[in-house]
PDB file of C-alpha atoms in Angstrom:
ATOM      1  CA  MET A 259      -3.038  -0.557  25.291  1.00  0.00           C
ATOM      2  CA  VAL A 260      -0.717   2.360  26.167  1.00  0.00           C
ATOM      3  CA  VAL A 261       1.504   3.796  23.417  1.00  0.00           C
ATOM      4  CA  HIS A 262       5.279   4.181  24.228  1.00  0.00           C
ATOM      5  CA  ALA A 263       7.936   6.090  22.493  1.00  0.00           C
ATOM      6  CA  GLU A 264      11.615   6.639  22.815  1.00  0.00           C
ATOM      7  CA  PRO A 265      11.924   9.841  24.988  1.00  0.00           C
ATOM      8  CA  ALA A 266      15.646  10.662  23.894  1.00  0.00           C
ATOM      9  CA  SER A 267      14.521  11.861  20.470  1.00  0.00           C
ATOM     10  CA  ALA A 268      10.989  13.026  21.650  1.00  0.00           C
ATOM     11  CA  GLY A 269      11.645  16.475  22.943  1.00  0.00           C
ATOM     12  CA  SER A 270      12.810  18.513  20.007  1.00  0.00           C
ATOM     13  CA  VAL A 271      10.408  17.095  17.184  1.00  0.00           C
ATOM     14  CA  PHE A 272       7.126  18.714  16.806  1.00  0.00           C
ATOM     15  CA  LEU A 273       4.293  16.352  15.648  1.00  0.00           C
ATOM     16  CA  GLY A 274       2.437  17.187  12.564  1.00  0.00           C
ATOM     17  CA  PRO A 275       0.726  15.750   9.369  1.00  0.00           C
ATOM     18  CA  ARG A 276       4.097  14.199   8.269  1.00  0.00           C
ATOM     19  CA  HIS A 277       3.811  11.839  11.223  1.00  0.00           C
ATOM     20  CA  LYS A 278       1.531   9.054   9.960  1.00  0.00           C
ATOM     21  CA  SER A 279      -1.631   8.263  11.883  1.00  0.00           C
ATOM     22  CA  PHE A 280      -0.968  10.916  14.757  1.00  0.00           C
ATOM     23  CA  PRO A 281      -4.365  12.563  15.574  1.00  0.00           C
ATOM     24  CA  PRO A 282      -4.760  16.275  14.612  1.00  0.00           C
ATOM     25  CA  HIS A 283      -4.958  17.160  18.148  1.00  0.00           C
ATOM     26  CA  SER A 284      -1.303  16.210  18.488  1.00  0.00           C
ATOM     27  CA  TRP A 285       0.073  18.520  15.852  1.00  0.00           C
ATOM     28  CA  GLY A 286       2.336  21.165  17.197  1.00  0.00           C
ATOM     29  CA  SER A 287       3.226  19.249  20.375  1.00  0.00           C
ATOM     30  CA  THR A 288       6.253  17.124  21.066  1.00  0.00           C
ATOM     31  CA  ALA A 289       6.108  13.380  21.496  1.00  0.00           C
ATOM     32  CA  GLU A 290       6.843  13.839  25.140  1.00  0.00           C
ATOM     33  CA  GLN A 291       3.898  16.247  25.401  1.00  0.00           C
ATOM     34  CA  PHE A 292       1.490  13.960  23.411  1.00  0.00           C
ATOM     35  CA  LEU A 293       2.583  10.940  25.681  1.00  0.00           C
ATOM     36  CA  GLU A 294       1.685  12.754  28.729  1.00  0.00           C
ATOM     37  CA  ASP A 295      -2.041  12.312  28.130  1.00  0.00           C
ATOM     38  CA  GLU A 296      -1.279   8.459  27.906  1.00  0.00           C
ATOM     39  CA  PRO A 297      -2.793   7.961  24.502  1.00  0.00           C
ATOM     40  CA  VAL A 298      -4.100   4.528  23.520  1.00  0.00           C
ATOM     41  CA  ILE A 299      -4.263   2.753  20.026  1.00  0.00           C
ATOM     42  CA  GLY A 300      -7.802   3.956  19.426  1.00  0.00           C
ATOM     43  CA  ASP A 301      -6.631   7.692  19.452  1.00  0.00           C
ATOM     44  CA  PHE A 302      -4.596   7.210  16.383  1.00  0.00           C
ATOM     45  CA  GLN A 303      -5.972   7.394  12.713  1.00  0.00           C
ATOM     46  CA  THR A 304      -6.100   4.357  10.598  1.00  0.00           C
ATOM     47  CA  PRO A 305      -4.377   2.666   8.994  1.00  0.00           C
ATOM     48  CA  LEU A 306      -2.046   2.196  11.693  1.00  0.00           C
ATOM     49  CA  LEU A 307       0.673  -0.350  12.033  1.00  0.00           C
ATOM     50  CA  THR A 308       1.608  -1.625  15.442  1.00  0.00           C
ATOM     51  CA  LEU A 309       4.492  -3.894  16.245  1.00  0.00           C
ATOM     52  CA  ASP A 310       5.612  -6.130  18.929  1.00  0.00           C
ATOM     53  CA  SER A 311       9.337  -5.512  19.242  1.00  0.00           C
ATOM     54  CA  SER A 312      10.184  -8.932  20.504  1.00  0.00           C
ATOM     55  CA  ALA A 313       8.232 -10.551  17.726  1.00  0.00           C
ATOM     56  CA  VAL A 314       9.979  -8.424  15.154  1.00  0.00           C
ATOM     57  CA  ARG A 315      13.384  -9.128  16.588  1.00  0.00           C
ATOM     58  CA  HIS A 316      12.539 -12.898  16.273  1.00  0.00           C
ATOM     59  CA  ASN A 317      11.264 -12.647  12.785  1.00  0.00           C
ATOM     60  CA  VAL A 318      14.010 -10.454  11.471  1.00  0.00           C
ATOM     61  CA  GLU A 319      16.676 -12.879  13.003  1.00  0.00           C
ATOM     62  CA  LEU A 320      14.774 -15.862  11.472  1.00  0.00           C
ATOM     63  CA  MET A 321      14.465 -14.154   8.133  1.00  0.00           C
ATOM     64  CA  ALA A 322      18.477 -13.311   8.265  1.00  0.00           C
ATOM     65  CA  ASP A 323      19.397 -16.981   9.114  1.00  0.00           C
ATOM     66  CA  TRP A 324      17.194 -18.333   6.439  1.00  0.00           C
ATOM     67  CA  LEU A 325      18.600 -15.834   3.890  1.00  0.00           C
ATOM     68  CA  THR A 326      22.122 -16.624   4.900  1.00  0.00           C
ATOM     69  CA  ALA A 327      21.655 -20.408   4.888  1.00  0.00           C
ATOM     70  CA  ASN A 328      20.171 -20.253   1.379  1.00  0.00           C
ATOM     71  CA  GLY A 329      22.589 -17.658  -0.201  1.00  0.00           C
ATOM     72  CA  LEU A 330      19.817 -15.077  -0.957  1.00  0.00           C
ATOM     73  CA  GLN A 331      19.291 -11.466  -0.546  1.00  0.00           C
ATOM     74  CA  ILE A 332      16.086  -9.415  -0.310  1.00  0.00           C
ATOM     75  CA  ALA A 333      14.992  -5.842  -0.398  1.00  0.00           C
ATOM     76  CA  PRO A 334      11.794  -5.860   1.781  1.00  0.00           C
ATOM     77  CA  HIS A 335       9.045  -3.403   1.248  1.00  0.00           C
ATOM     78  CA  GLY A 336       9.650  -0.297   3.112  1.00  0.00           C
ATOM     79  CA  LYS A 337       6.772   1.437   1.666  1.00  0.00           C
ATOM     80  CA  THR A 338       4.477  -0.680   3.916  1.00  0.00           C
ATOM     81  CA  THR A 339       5.643   0.708   7.194  1.00  0.00           C
ATOM     82  CA  MET A 340       7.537   3.922   6.337  1.00  0.00           C
ATOM     83  CA  ALA A 341       9.415   3.150   9.515  1.00  0.00           C
ATOM     84  CA  PRO A 342      13.126   4.083   9.374  1.00  0.00           C
ATOM     85  CA  LEU A 343      13.873   2.272  12.648  1.00  0.00           C
ATOM     86  CA  LEU A 344      12.457  -0.947  11.318  1.00  0.00           C
ATOM     87  CA  TRP A 345      14.350  -0.307   7.981  1.00  0.00           C
ATOM     88  CA  ARG A 346      17.558   0.023   9.772  1.00  0.00           C
ATOM     89  CA  GLN A 347      16.863  -3.104  11.736  1.00  0.00           C
ATOM     90  CA  LEU A 348      16.180  -5.095   8.425  1.00  0.00           C
ATOM     91  CA  ILE A 349      19.313  -3.662   6.849  1.00  0.00           C
ATOM     92  CA  ASP A 350      21.537  -4.361   9.712  1.00  0.00           C
ATOM     93  CA  ALA A 351      20.260  -7.940   9.721  1.00  0.00           C
ATOM     94  CA  GLY A 352      21.430  -8.320   6.329  1.00  0.00           C
ATOM     95  CA  ALA A 353      18.726  -7.111   3.922  1.00  0.00           C
ATOM     96  CA  TRP A 354      20.282  -5.768   0.639  1.00  0.00           C
ATOM     97  CA  GLY A 355      18.231  -2.551   0.695  1.00  0.00           C
ATOM     98  CA  LEU A 356      14.694  -1.557   0.504  1.00  0.00           C
ATOM     99  CA  THR A 357      11.915  -1.764  -2.069  1.00  0.00           C
ATOM    100  CA  LEU A 358       9.795   1.571  -2.290  1.00  0.00           C
ATOM    101  CA  ALA A 359       6.963   2.657  -4.522  1.00  0.00           C
ATOM    102  CA  THR A 360       7.250   6.317  -5.079  1.00  0.00           C
ATOM    103  CA  ALA A 361       9.986   9.019  -5.556  1.00  0.00           C
ATOM    104  CA  TRP A 362       8.945  10.679  -2.410  1.00  0.00           C
ATOM    105  CA  GLN A 363       9.595   7.440  -0.525  1.00  0.00           C
ATOM    106  CA  VAL A 364      12.921   7.085  -2.122  1.00  0.00           C
ATOM    107  CA  GLN A 365      13.865  10.688  -1.097  1.00  0.00           C
ATOM    108  CA  PHE A 366      12.593  10.115   2.432  1.00  0.00           C
ATOM    109  CA  ALA A 367      14.697   6.823   2.585  1.00  0.00           C
ATOM    110  CA  ARG A 368      17.781   8.700   1.491  1.00  0.00           C
ATOM    111  CA  SER A 369      17.167  11.292   4.177  1.00  0.00           C
ATOM    112  CA  VAL A 370      17.459   8.647   6.838  1.00  0.00           C
ATOM    113  CA  GLY A 371      20.542   7.102   5.283  1.00  0.00           C
ATOM    114  CA  ILE A 372      19.175   4.205   3.130  1.00  0.00           C
ATOM    115  CA  ASP A 373      21.846   3.417   0.483  1.00  0.00           C
ATOM    116  CA  ARG A 374      20.148   0.797  -1.582  1.00  0.00           C
ATOM    117  CA  VAL A 375      16.823   1.154  -3.186  1.00  0.00           C
ATOM    118  CA  LEU A 376      14.564  -0.531  -5.566  1.00  0.00           C
ATOM    119  CA  LEU A 377      11.773   1.421  -6.936  1.00  0.00           C
ATOM    120  CA  ALA A 378       8.806  -0.941  -7.676  1.00  0.00           C
ATOM    121  CA  ASN A 379       7.556   1.444 -10.324  1.00  0.00           C
ATOM    122  CA  GLU A 380       8.601   3.264 -13.525  1.00  0.00           C
ATOM    123  CA  LEU A 381      10.260   6.666 -12.907  1.00  0.00           C
ATOM    124  CA  VAL A 382       8.889   9.238 -15.362  1.00  0.00           C
ATOM    125  CA  ASP A 383       8.586  12.362 -13.227  1.00  0.00           C
ATOM    126  CA  PRO A 384      11.109  14.769 -14.551  1.00  0.00           C
ATOM    127  CA  VAL A 385      11.700  16.557 -11.217  1.00  0.00           C
ATOM    128  CA  ALA A 386      12.250  13.258  -9.530  1.00  0.00           C
ATOM    129  CA  ILE A 387      14.637  12.064 -12.127  1.00  0.00           C
ATOM    130  CA  GLY A 388      16.513  15.315 -11.738  1.00  0.00           C
ATOM    131  CA  TRP A 389      16.861  14.890  -8.096  1.00  0.00           C
ATOM    132  CA  LEU A 390      17.827  11.278  -8.477  1.00  0.00           C
ATOM    133  CA  ALA A 391      20.513  12.082 -10.905  1.00  0.00           C
ATOM    134  CA  ALA A 392      22.026  14.603  -8.462  1.00  0.00           C
ATOM    135  CA  GLU A 393      21.778  12.019  -5.676  1.00  0.00           C
ATOM    136  CA  LEU A 394      23.395   9.405  -7.740  1.00  0.00           C
ATOM    137  CA  ASP A 395      26.255  11.669  -8.827  1.00  0.00           C
ATOM    138  CA  GLY A 396      26.802  13.219  -5.254  1.00  0.00           C
ATOM    139  CA  HIS A 397      26.795   9.795  -3.547  1.00  0.00           C
ATOM    140  CA  PRO A 398      28.806   7.056  -5.476  1.00  0.00           C
ATOM    141  CA  ASP A 399      27.633   4.436  -2.820  1.00  0.00           C
ATOM    142  CA  PHE A 400      24.065   4.917  -3.402  1.00  0.00           C
ATOM    143  CA  GLU A 401      22.662   2.144  -5.504  1.00  0.00           C
ATOM    144  CA  PHE A 402      19.075   2.590  -7.241  1.00  0.00           C
ATOM    145  CA  ALA A 403      17.265   0.688  -9.613  1.00  0.00           C
ATOM    146  CA  CYS A 404      13.621   1.065 -11.101  1.00  0.00           C
ATOM    147  CA  TRP A 405      11.319  -1.135 -13.040  1.00  0.00           C
ATOM    148  CA  SER A 406      10.144  -0.328 -16.525  1.00  0.00           C
ATOM    149  CA  ASP A 407       7.837  -1.964 -18.907  1.00  0.00           C
ATOM    150  CA  SER A 408       8.182   0.426 -21.970  1.00  0.00           C
ATOM    151  CA  LEU A 409      10.826   2.090 -24.022  1.00  0.00           C
ATOM    152  CA  GLN A 410       8.813   5.356 -23.521  1.00  0.00           C
ATOM    153  CA  SER A 411       9.562   5.464 -19.718  1.00  0.00           C
ATOM    154  CA  VAL A 412      13.236   4.683 -20.540  1.00  0.00           C
ATOM    155  CA  ARG A 413      13.492   7.498 -23.060  1.00  0.00           C
ATOM    156  CA  VAL A 414      11.887   9.916 -20.551  1.00  0.00           C
ATOM    157  CA  MET A 415      14.734   9.033 -18.134  1.00  0.00           C
ATOM    158  CA  GLU A 416      17.389   9.315 -20.809  1.00  0.00           C
ATOM    159  CA  THR A 417      16.188  12.757 -21.892  1.00  0.00           C
ATOM    160  CA  VAL A 418      16.071  14.117 -18.313  1.00  0.00           C
ATOM    161  CA  LEU A 419      19.477  12.579 -17.533  1.00  0.00           C
ATOM    162  CA  GLU A 420      20.969  14.366 -20.624  1.00  0.00           C
ATOM    163  CA  ASP A 421      19.255  17.597 -19.813  1.00  0.00           C
ATOM    164  CA  VAL A 422      20.793  17.744 -16.339  1.00  0.00           C
ATOM    165  CA  GLY A 423      24.205  16.268 -17.429  1.00  0.00           C
ATOM    166  CA  ALA A 424      24.025  13.308 -15.218  1.00  0.00           C
ATOM    167  CA  GLY A 425      27.213  11.318 -14.803  1.00  0.00           C
ATOM    168  CA  ARG A 426      25.686   8.056 -13.784  1.00  0.00           C
ATOM    169  CA  PRO A 427      22.844   6.213 -15.444  1.00  0.00           C
ATOM    170  CA  ILE A 428      19.737   4.920 -13.831  1.00  0.00           C
ATOM    171  CA  ASP A 429      19.684   1.171 -13.478  1.00  0.00           C
ATOM    172  CA  VAL A 430      16.588  -0.338 -14.965  1.00  0.00           C
ATOM    173  CA  LEU A 431      15.019  -3.646 -14.314  1.00  0.00           C
ATOM    174  CA  VAL A 432      12.669  -4.808 -17.166  1.00  0.00           C
ATOM    175  CA  GLU A 433       9.348  -5.878 -15.949  1.00  0.00           C
ATOM    176  CA  LEU A 434       7.828  -8.691 -17.880  1.00  0.00           C
ATOM    177  CA  GLY A 435       4.083  -8.951 -17.792  1.00  0.00           C
ATOM    178  CA  ALA A 436       1.508 -11.671 -18.542  1.00  0.00           C
ATOM    179  CA  VAL A 437      -1.459 -11.492 -20.855  1.00  0.00           C
ATOM    180  CA  GLY A 438      -4.233  -9.707 -18.860  1.00  0.00           C
ATOM    181  CA  GLY A 439      -1.882  -8.559 -16.278  1.00  0.00           C
ATOM    182  CA  ARG A 440      -1.682  -5.109 -14.673  1.00  0.00           C
ATOM    183  CA  THR A 441       1.900  -4.175 -15.596  1.00  0.00           C
ATOM    184  CA  GLY A 442       4.936  -5.379 -17.509  1.00  0.00           C
ATOM    185  CA  ALA A 443       6.170  -5.514 -21.001  1.00  0.00           C
ATOM    186  CA  ARG A 444       3.612  -7.620 -22.917  1.00  0.00           C
ATOM    187  CA  ASP A 445       6.075  -9.279 -25.499  1.00  0.00           C
ATOM    188  CA  LEU A 446       9.660 -10.200 -25.974  1.00  0.00           C
ATOM    189  CA  ALA A 447      10.113  -7.427 -28.631  1.00  0.00           C
ATOM    190  CA  THR A 448       9.200  -4.776 -26.105  1.00  0.00           C
TER     191      THR A 448
END
């Protein structure tokens, strides 16, 4: 199977470690240069996600129609693909936003214009909280929420937000856990 790319944006971007799964021998070349050697799927590092564009279009349309018919909204996992073009396709089809797993993923999503994000984790990194506070204050249309299963994590956020003089709070969803579960508040009092 031969790999194809969009040549319009390929010429000015140099491949490197930030491009998921591209082989080290491609680093430093443009996508056009890399494609001249006619790479095949086996040339890439794993894990590697490959998509059939017609199947994706069909599935996105089917999802959008079903959500609309049932009055629902979703924030699909963007962390699985880390593919901005797919993210945009999902959002353009009606997805509310994206679900991501790390602060870096949120930062990357913001850099490509994603305006609504659910972080499926607690946010306790002071540097990330400071960045998020500035992003929320600087972009009133940006919507963000993260999960929390403890008062300690909320207190960390509150402390950093106070220290940086944040103008907007961070929306927090309380995660309820089950006995023996991996995450979530373990009782109603928490």
